[in-house]
Coordinates of C-alpha atoms in Angstrom, one line a residue:
Chain A
X987 CA -122.9 168.2 -67.8
X988 CA -120.9 170.1 -65.3
X989 CA -119.5 173.6 -66.0
X990 CA -118.1 176.4 -63.9
X991 CA -115.0 178.4 -63.1
X992 CA -112.6 179.2 -60.3
X993 CA -112.1 183.0 -60.3
X994 CA -109.5 184.9 -58.3
X995 CA -109.7 188.7 -58.3
X996 CA -106.6 190.7 -57.4
X997 CA -106.7 194.5 -57.0
X998 CA -103.1 195.7 -56.7
X999 CA -103.8 198.2 -53.9
X1000 CA -103.6 198.5 -50.1
X1001 CA -107.4 198.7 -50.3
X1002 CA -107.9 195.3 -52.0
X1003 CA -110.3 194.0 -49.4
X1004 CA -112.8 196.9 -49.9
X1005 CA -112.5 196.7 -53.7
X1006 CA -113.1 193.0 -53.8
X1007 CA -116.1 193.2 -51.3
X1008 CA -117.6 196.1 -53.4
X1009 CA -117.2 194.2 -56.7
X1010 CA -118.8 191.1 -55.3
X1011 CA -122.2 192.9 -55.3
X1012 CA -122.1 192.7 -59.1
X1013 CA -122.8 189.0 -58.7
X1014 CA -126.1 189.5 -57.0
X1015 CA -128.2 189.2 -60.2
X1016 CA -126.6 185.8 -60.9
X1017 CA -127.1 184.2 -57.4
X1018 CA -130.3 182.4 -58.3
X1019 CA -128.8 180.8 -61.4
X1020 CA -125.2 180.1 -60.3
X1021 CA -123.8 178.3 -57.3
X1022 CA -121.2 180.7 -55.9
X1023 CA -118.7 179.6 -53.1
X1024 CA -115.6 181.5 -51.9
X1025 CA -112.5 180.3 -50.0
X1026 CA -109.2 182.0 -49.4
X1027 CA -107.9 181.2 -52.9
X1028 CA -110.8 181.7 -55.3
X1029 CA -114.5 181.9 -55.9
X1030 CA -116.3 178.9 -57.5
X1031 CA -119.1 179.6 -60.0
X1032 CA -121.1 176.6 -61.1
X1033 CA -123.8 176.9 -63.8
X1034 CA -124.3 177.3 -67.6
X1035 CA -121.0 178.3 -69.2
X1036 CA -122.3 181.5 -70.8
X1037 CA -123.6 182.7 -67.5
X1038 CA -120.4 181.8 -65.8
X1039 CA -118.5 183.9 -68.3
X1040 CA -120.9 186.9 -67.9
X1041 CA -120.6 186.8 -64.1
X1042 CA -116.8 186.8 -64.2
X1043 CA -116.9 189.8 -66.6
X1044 CA -119.2 191.8 -64.3
X1045 CA -117.0 191.0 -61.3
X1046 CA -113.8 192.1 -63.0
X1047 CA -115.3 195.2 -64.5
X1048 CA -116.8 196.3 -61.2
X1049 CA -113.3 196.0 -59.6
X1050 CA -111.6 197.8 -62.5
X1051 CA -114.0 200.7 -62.3
X1052 CA -112.1 201.7 -59.1
X1053 CA -109.3 202.8 -61.4
X1054 CA -106.8 200.6 -59.5
X1055 CA -104.6 198.2 -61.4
X1056 CA -106.7 195.0 -61.2
X1057 CA -105.9 191.5 -62.4
X1058 CA -108.0 188.4 -62.4
X1059 CA -107.0 184.7 -62.8
X1060 CA -109.7 182.4 -64.1
X1061 CA -110.0 178.7 -64.8
X1062 CA -113.2 177.9 -66.8
X1063 CA -114.1 174.2 -67.2
X1064 CA -116.9 172.3 -68.9
X1065 CA -117.5 168.6 -69.2
X1066 CA -115.0 167.5 -66.6
X1067 CA -115.5 163.7 -66.2
X1068 CA -114.4 164.0 -62.6
X1069 CA -117.5 166.1 -61.7
X1070 CA -121.0 164.7 -61.5
X1071 CA -123.8 166.2 -63.6
X1072 CA -125.5 169.1 -61.9
X1073 CA -129.0 170.4 -63.0
X1074 CA -127.9 174.0 -62.4
X1075 CA -125.6 173.7 -65.4
X1076 CA -128.4 172.8 -67.8
X1077 CA -130.4 175.3 -69.9
X1078 CA -127.5 176.7 -71.8
X1079 CA -126.2 176.7 -75.3
X1080 CA -124.5 173.3 -75.0
X1081 CA -127.7 171.4 -74.6
X1082 CA -128.6 171.3 -78.3
X1083 CA -127.0 169.4 -81.2
X1084 CA -123.7 170.8 -82.5
X1085 CA -124.0 172.7 -85.9
X1086 CA -121.3 172.5 -88.5
X1087 CA -118.0 174.3 -87.8
X1088 CA -118.7 177.1 -90.3
X1089 CA -122.0 177.9 -88.7
X1090 CA -120.5 177.9 -85.2
X1091 CA -117.8 180.2 -86.4
X1092 CA -120.3 182.6 -87.9
X1093 CA -122.5 182.5 -84.9
X1094 CA -119.5 183.1 -82.6
X1095 CA -118.4 186.2 -84.6
X1096 CA -122.0 187.5 -84.5
X1097 CA -122.2 187.0 -80.8
X1098 CA -119.0 189.0 -80.2
X1099 CA -120.3 191.8 -82.5
X1100 CA -123.6 191.9 -80.6
X1101 CA -121.9 191.9 -77.1
X1102 CA -122.5 195.2 -75.4
X1103 CA -119.5 197.4 -74.6
X1104 CA -118.8 198.1 -70.9
X1105 CA -116.5 201.2 -71.3
X1106 CA -113.7 199.3 -69.5
X1107 CA -110.6 198.4 -71.6
X1108 CA -108.9 195.2 -70.6
X1109 CA -106.0 193.0 -71.7
X1110 CA -106.1 189.2 -71.3
X1111 CA -104.0 186.1 -72.2
X1112 CA -105.4 182.7 -72.3
X1113 CA -104.7 179.0 -73.0
X1114 CA -107.4 176.8 -74.5
X1115 CA -107.3 173.1 -73.5
X1116 CA -109.6 170.6 -75.3
X1117 CA -108.8 167.5 -73.2
X1118 CA -109.0 163.8 -73.8
X1119 CA -109.0 163.7 -77.6
X1120 CA -106.2 162.8 -79.9
X1121 CA -106.8 165.9 -82.1
X1122 CA -106.3 168.6 -79.5
X1123 CA -103.9 170.7 -81.6
X1124 CA -106.5 170.8 -84.4
X1125 CA -109.1 172.2 -82.0
X1126 CA -106.5 174.7 -80.7
X1127 CA -105.6 175.9 -84.2
X1128 CA -109.3 176.1 -85.1
X1129 CA -109.9 178.4 -82.1
X1130 CA -106.9 180.5 -82.9
X1131 CA -108.1 180.9 -86.5
X1132 CA -111.5 182.0 -85.3
X1133 CA -109.9 184.5 -82.9
X1134 CA -108.1 186.3 -85.6
X1135 CA -111.4 187.6 -86.9
X1136 CA -112.8 188.5 -83.5
X1137 CA -111.6 192.1 -83.4
X1138 CA -110.0 191.4 -80.0
X1139 CA -107.0 189.4 -81.1
X1140 CA -103.7 190.9 -79.9
X1141 CA -101.2 188.3 -80.9
X1142 CA -99.8 184.9 -80.0
X1143 CA -97.4 184.4 -77.1
X1144 CA -95.6 181.2 -76.0
X1145 CA -98.2 178.9 -74.6
X1146 CA -101.1 181.4 -74.9
X1147 CA -102.9 184.0 -76.9
X1148 CA -103.4 187.7 -76.1
X1149 CA -106.7 189.6 -76.4
X1150 CA -107.3 193.3 -75.9
X1151 CA -110.3 195.6 -76.1
X1152 CA -113.5 196.5 -74.3
X1153 CA -114.2 194.0 -71.5
X1154 CA -117.6 193.3 -73.2
X1155 CA -115.9 192.1 -76.4
X1156 CA -113.0 190.3 -74.7
X1157 CA -115.2 188.2 -72.4
X1158 CA -117.5 187.5 -75.3
X1159 CA -114.6 186.3 -77.4
X1160 CA -113.5 184.0 -74.6
X1161 CA -117.1 182.8 -74.1
X1162 CA -117.3 181.9 -77.8
X1163 CA -113.9 180.1 -77.7
X1164 CA -115.1 178.2 -74.7
X1165 CA -118.5 177.0 -76.0
X1166 CA -118.2 177.1 -79.8
X1167 CA -115.4 174.6 -80.4
X1168 CA -115.0 171.0 -79.4
X1169 CA -118.2 168.9 -79.0
X1170 CA -120.9 169.9 -76.4
X1171 CA -119.9 166.9 -74.2
X1172 CA -116.2 167.4 -74.5
X1173 CA -113.9 168.3 -71.5
X1174 CA -112.7 171.8 -72.3
X1175 CA -110.9 174.2 -70.0
X1176 CA -109.7 177.8 -70.5
X1177 CA -107.1 179.4 -68.3
X1178 CA -107.1 183.2 -68.5
X1179 CA -105.4 186.1 -66.8
X1180 CA -107.0 189.5 -67.1
X1181 CA -105.5 192.9 -66.5
X1182 CA -107.0 196.4 -66.4
X1183 CA -105.5 199.9 -65.6
X1184 CA -101.9 198.5 -65.8
X1185 CA -99.2 201.2 -65.5
X1186 CA -97.1 199.0 -68.0
X1187 CA -99.8 199.4 -70.7
X1188 CA -100.2 202.7 -72.5
X1189 CA -102.9 201.5 -75.0
Chain B
X1335 CA -88.3 169.7 -76.5
X1336 CA -89.6 173.1 -75.5
X1337 CA -90.5 173.9 -71.9
X1338 CA -91.2 177.1 -70.0
X1339 CA -93.8 179.1 -68.2
X1340 CA -95.7 182.4 -68.2
X1341 CA -95.6 183.9 -64.7
X1342 CA -97.6 186.9 -63.4
X1343 CA -96.7 188.2 -60.0
X1344 CA -99.3 190.3 -58.2
X1345 CA -98.5 192.0 -54.8
X1346 CA -101.8 193.4 -53.5
X1347 CA -100.3 196.7 -52.4
X1348 CA -100.0 200.3 -53.5
X1349 CA -96.3 199.6 -53.7
X1350 CA -96.6 196.7 -56.2
X1351 CA -94.2 198.1 -58.7
X1352 CA -91.3 198.3 -56.2
X1353 CA -92.1 194.9 -54.8
X1354 CA -92.1 193.3 -58.3
X1355 CA -88.9 195.2 -59.3
X1356 CA -87.2 194.1 -56.1
X1357 CA -88.3 190.4 -56.5
X1358 CA -87.0 190.3 -60.1
X1359 CA -83.4 190.4 -58.7
X1360 CA -84.0 186.8 -57.5
X1361 CA -83.9 185.8 -61.1
X1362 CA -80.3 186.9 -61.7
X1363 CA -78.7 183.5 -60.9
X1364 CA -80.9 181.9 -63.6
X1365 CA -80.3 184.4 -66.5
X1366 CA -77.6 182.4 -68.1
X1367 CA -79.7 179.2 -68.2
X1368 CA -83.2 180.5 -68.8
X1369 CA -84.5 182.9 -71.5
X1370 CA -86.5 185.5 -69.6
X1371 CA -88.8 188.1 -71.3
X1372 CA -91.4 190.4 -69.8
X1373 CA -94.4 192.2 -71.2
X1374 CA -97.3 193.9 -69.5
X1375 CA -99.1 190.7 -68.7
X1376 CA -96.5 188.1 -67.7
X1377 CA -92.9 187.0 -67.7
X1378 CA -91.8 184.2 -70.0
X1379 CA -89.3 181.7 -68.7
X1380 CA -87.9 179.2 -71.3
X1381 CA -85.5 176.4 -70.2
X1382 CA -85.4 173.0 -68.5
X1383 CA -88.6 172.4 -66.5
X1384 CA -87.0 172.0 -63.1
X1385 CA -85.1 175.3 -63.5
X1386 CA -88.3 177.1 -64.6
X1387 CA -90.0 175.8 -61.4
X1388 CA -87.1 176.9 -59.2
X1389 CA -87.0 180.4 -60.7
X1390 CA -90.7 180.9 -60.3
X1391 CA -90.4 179.8 -56.6
X1392 CA -87.6 182.3 -55.9
X1393 CA -89.5 185.1 -57.6
X1394 CA -92.6 184.5 -55.5
X1395 CA -90.8 184.0 -52.3
X1396 CA -88.8 187.2 -52.8
X1397 CA -92.0 189.1 -53.2
X1398 CA -93.8 187.4 -50.3
X1399 CA -90.9 188.3 -47.9
X1400 CA -92.2 191.9 -48.1
X1401 CA -95.0 190.7 -45.8
X1402 CA -97.6 192.0 -48.3
X1403 CA -100.4 189.7 -49.5
X1404 CA -98.9 188.4 -52.8
X1405 CA -100.4 186.1 -55.4
X1406 CA -98.8 184.6 -58.5
X1407 CA -100.5 183.1 -61.6
X1408 CA -98.4 180.6 -63.5
X1409 CA -98.8 178.5 -66.6
X1410 CA -96.1 175.9 -67.0
X1411 CA -95.9 174.0 -70.3
X1412 CA -93.6 171.3 -71.7
X1413 CA -93.7 169.5 -75.0
X1414 CA -96.1 171.9 -76.7
X1415 CA -96.2 170.8 -80.4
X1416 CA -96.8 174.4 -81.4
X1417 CA -93.3 175.4 -80.3
X1418 CA -90.1 174.5 -82.0
X1419 CA -87.4 172.7 -80.1
X1420 CA -84.9 175.0 -78.3
X1421 CA -81.4 173.9 -77.1
X1422 CA -81.8 176.0 -73.9
X1423 CA -84.5 173.5 -72.8
X1424 CA -82.1 170.5 -72.9
X1425 CA -80.0 169.1 -70.1
X1426 CA -82.9 168.4 -67.7
X1427 CA -84.5 165.4 -66.2
X1428 CA -86.7 164.7 -69.2
X1429 CA -83.8 163.8 -71.5
X1430 CA -83.4 160.3 -70.2
X1431 CA -85.6 157.2 -70.7
X1432 CA -88.8 157.1 -68.5
X1433 CA -88.5 154.6 -65.5
X1434 CA -91.5 152.6 -64.4
X1435 CA -94.3 154.5 -62.6
X1436 CA -93.5 153.1 -59.1
X1437 CA -89.9 154.3 -59.4
X1438 CA -91.0 157.8 -60.6
X1439 CA -93.4 158.0 -57.7
X1440 CA -90.7 157.1 -55.2
X1441 CA -88.2 159.5 -56.8
X1442 CA -90.8 162.3 -56.7
X1443 CA -91.5 161.8 -53.0
X1444 CA -87.8 161.7 -52.2
X1445 CA -87.3 164.9 -54.2
X1446 CA -90.0 166.7 -52.2
X1447 CA -88.5 165.4 -48.9
X1448 CA -85.0 166.7 -50.0
X1449 CA -86.3 170.1 -51.1
X1450 CA -84.9 172.9 -48.8
X1451 CA -87.5 174.9 -46.9
X1452 CA -87.6 178.6 -47.5
X1453 CA -89.4 179.8 -44.3
X1454 CA -92.2 181.2 -46.4
X1455 CA -95.6 179.5 -46.1
X1456 CA -97.8 179.5 -49.2
X1457 CA -101.1 178.1 -50.4
X1458 CA -101.6 177.1 -54.0
X1459 CA -104.2 175.5 -56.3
X1460 CA -103.5 174.0 -59.6
X1461 CA -104.9 172.1 -62.5
X1462 CA -102.8 169.4 -64.3
X1463 CA -103.4 168.9 -68.0
X1464 CA -101.8 166.0 -69.9
X1465 CA -102.9 166.9 -73.5
X1466 CA -103.3 164.9 -76.6
X1467 CA -103.8 161.4 -75.3
X1468 CA -106.9 159.4 -74.8
X1469 CA -106.2 158.6 -71.2
X1470 CA -105.9 162.0 -69.7
X1471 CA -108.1 161.3 -66.7
X1472 CA -105.8 158.3 -65.8
X1473 CA -102.8 160.5 -65.7
X1474 CA -104.7 163.1 -63.7
X1475 CA -105.8 160.5 -61.1
X1476 CA -102.2 159.2 -61.0
X1477 CA -100.9 162.6 -60.1
X1478 CA -103.6 163.2 -57.5
X1479 CA -102.8 159.8 -55.9
X1480 CA -99.1 160.8 -55.8
X1481 CA -99.9 164.2 -54.3
X1482 CA -101.8 162.7 -51.3
X1483 CA -98.5 161.4 -50.0
X1484 CA -96.5 164.5 -50.7
X1485 CA -97.1 166.2 -47.4
X1486 CA -98.4 169.4 -49.1
X1487 CA -101.8 168.1 -50.2
X1488 CA -104.6 170.3 -48.9
X1489 CA -107.7 168.8 -50.5
X1490 CA -109.5 168.7 -53.9
X1491 CA -111.7 171.5 -55.2
X1492 CA -113.8 171.7 -58.3
X1493 CA -111.5 171.7 -61.3
X1494 CA -108.3 171.8 -59.3
X1495 CA -106.2 170.6 -56.2
X1496 CA -105.1 172.6 -53.2
X1497 CA -101.5 172.5 -51.8
X1498 CA -100.2 174.2 -48.6
X1499 CA -96.9 174.4 -46.8
X1500 CA -93.5 175.9 -47.0
X1501 CA -92.8 177.3 -50.5
X1502 CA -89.9 175.0 -50.9
X1503 CA -92.1 171.9 -50.5
X1504 CA -95.1 173.3 -52.5
X1505 CA -93.0 174.2 -55.5
X1506 CA -91.1 170.9 -55.3
X1507 CA -94.5 169.1 -55.3
X1508 CA -95.6 171.0 -58.4
X1509 CA -92.2 170.3 -60.1
X1510 CA -92.6 166.6 -59.5
X1511 CA -96.2 166.5 -60.8
X1512 CA -95.0 168.4 -63.8
X1513 CA -92.1 166.2 -64.8
X1514 CA -92.8 162.9 -63.1
X1515 CA -96.0 161.8 -64.9
X1516 CA -96.9 161.5 -68.6
X1517 CA -94.0 160.5 -71.0
X1518 CA -91.0 162.8 -71.4
X1519 CA -92.2 163.9 -74.9
X1520 CA -95.8 164.5 -73.9
X1521 CA -97.5 167.8 -74.0
X1522 CA -98.2 168.7 -70.4
X1523 CA -99.4 171.9 -68.8
X1524 CA -99.9 173.0 -65.2
X1525 CA -102.0 176.1 -64.3
X1526 CA -101.3 177.3 -60.8
X1527 CA -102.3 180.2 -58.6
X1528 CA -100.2 180.9 -55.5
X1529 CA -101.0 183.0 -52.4
X1530 CA -99.0 184.2 -49.5
X1531 CA -99.8 186.4 -46.5
X1532 CA -103.5 186.3 -47.2
X1533 CA -105.7 188.0 -44.6
X1534 CA -108.3 185.3 -45.3
X1535 CA -106.0 182.6 -44.2
X1536 CA -105.2 182.0 -40.5
X1537 CA -103.1 178.8 -40.9

């Protein structure tokens, strides 16, 4: 199994370099469990999917605490057949057998409820792609149905779904959508844009 | 057929509002042929896929001409079964029958060669998702093979592919990847992040 993400953090400020460099310190607690590599377009995280999600949350929240309008573009991927298995990705929730849908749904909602709040409100929109199967719209509708009870659902848009709430809850929702649906070995990707402190948003 | 995009433009500057509002004028020539709707997270374009790609190019280039480090996150989609057909999407290249692969490949490379330059260098990375079929990795490898001759290929990364060059050529490459592979009625999405004037990039 191979799982990870490509994350691009964008503070909309003349001081973007300092905000990014400051936020990167939030990744220090993850460096022994994730492989982290940066180039001019994005930062790669490789490791268990739930840790990848947590690290991307901490990075974005750290930048958003500057008060500046920050956005983040994220591509999460698991099970890509084009990547070779990597031991750093093991030890996560996808290693075990897959319980029935109803149990996964209940477990997912419980995980969102248990997720700690960060005090940072965020908005997000994302597209969920279960690849390679013939039933991809069934999986997509299954996830959308789950999301409606997550407490962070903020409506459907063309091609994607909106979430809103405390960053702790929004990232937990995405984490459950990412790992809780489609089989453990399936190729699943999630494309997300996050926004905080937007002047266009009054809520 | 339904096709369109969700586009988020991010100038990394204290003056991001003025740069975005200025760049939006570049969409005026498209307003009678695309449906364009904006909220706090993104701008929706609905219309023929080649026009959607051109409009997103003009928007990004207009912002990048400010000289500010600008990025853009884009989700292009065609043939999504969750959307109802829309007459505004007709009249494009996907209406006709699909020629053999070799012809599509040659036509795609010719289109990139013919695409006018804009004078604005950009970097991009993207993931290509042909959904709902059992052969999705074949289509992905087919596109990657095509890209290597496009003149804009800048290497593979985990989960995505890098492009670099004049914006005219980079967007033309993405446009050909989007419409030239997978059948006309297939559900295909393309997730892209663009970057211009990055201080991390010397080339």
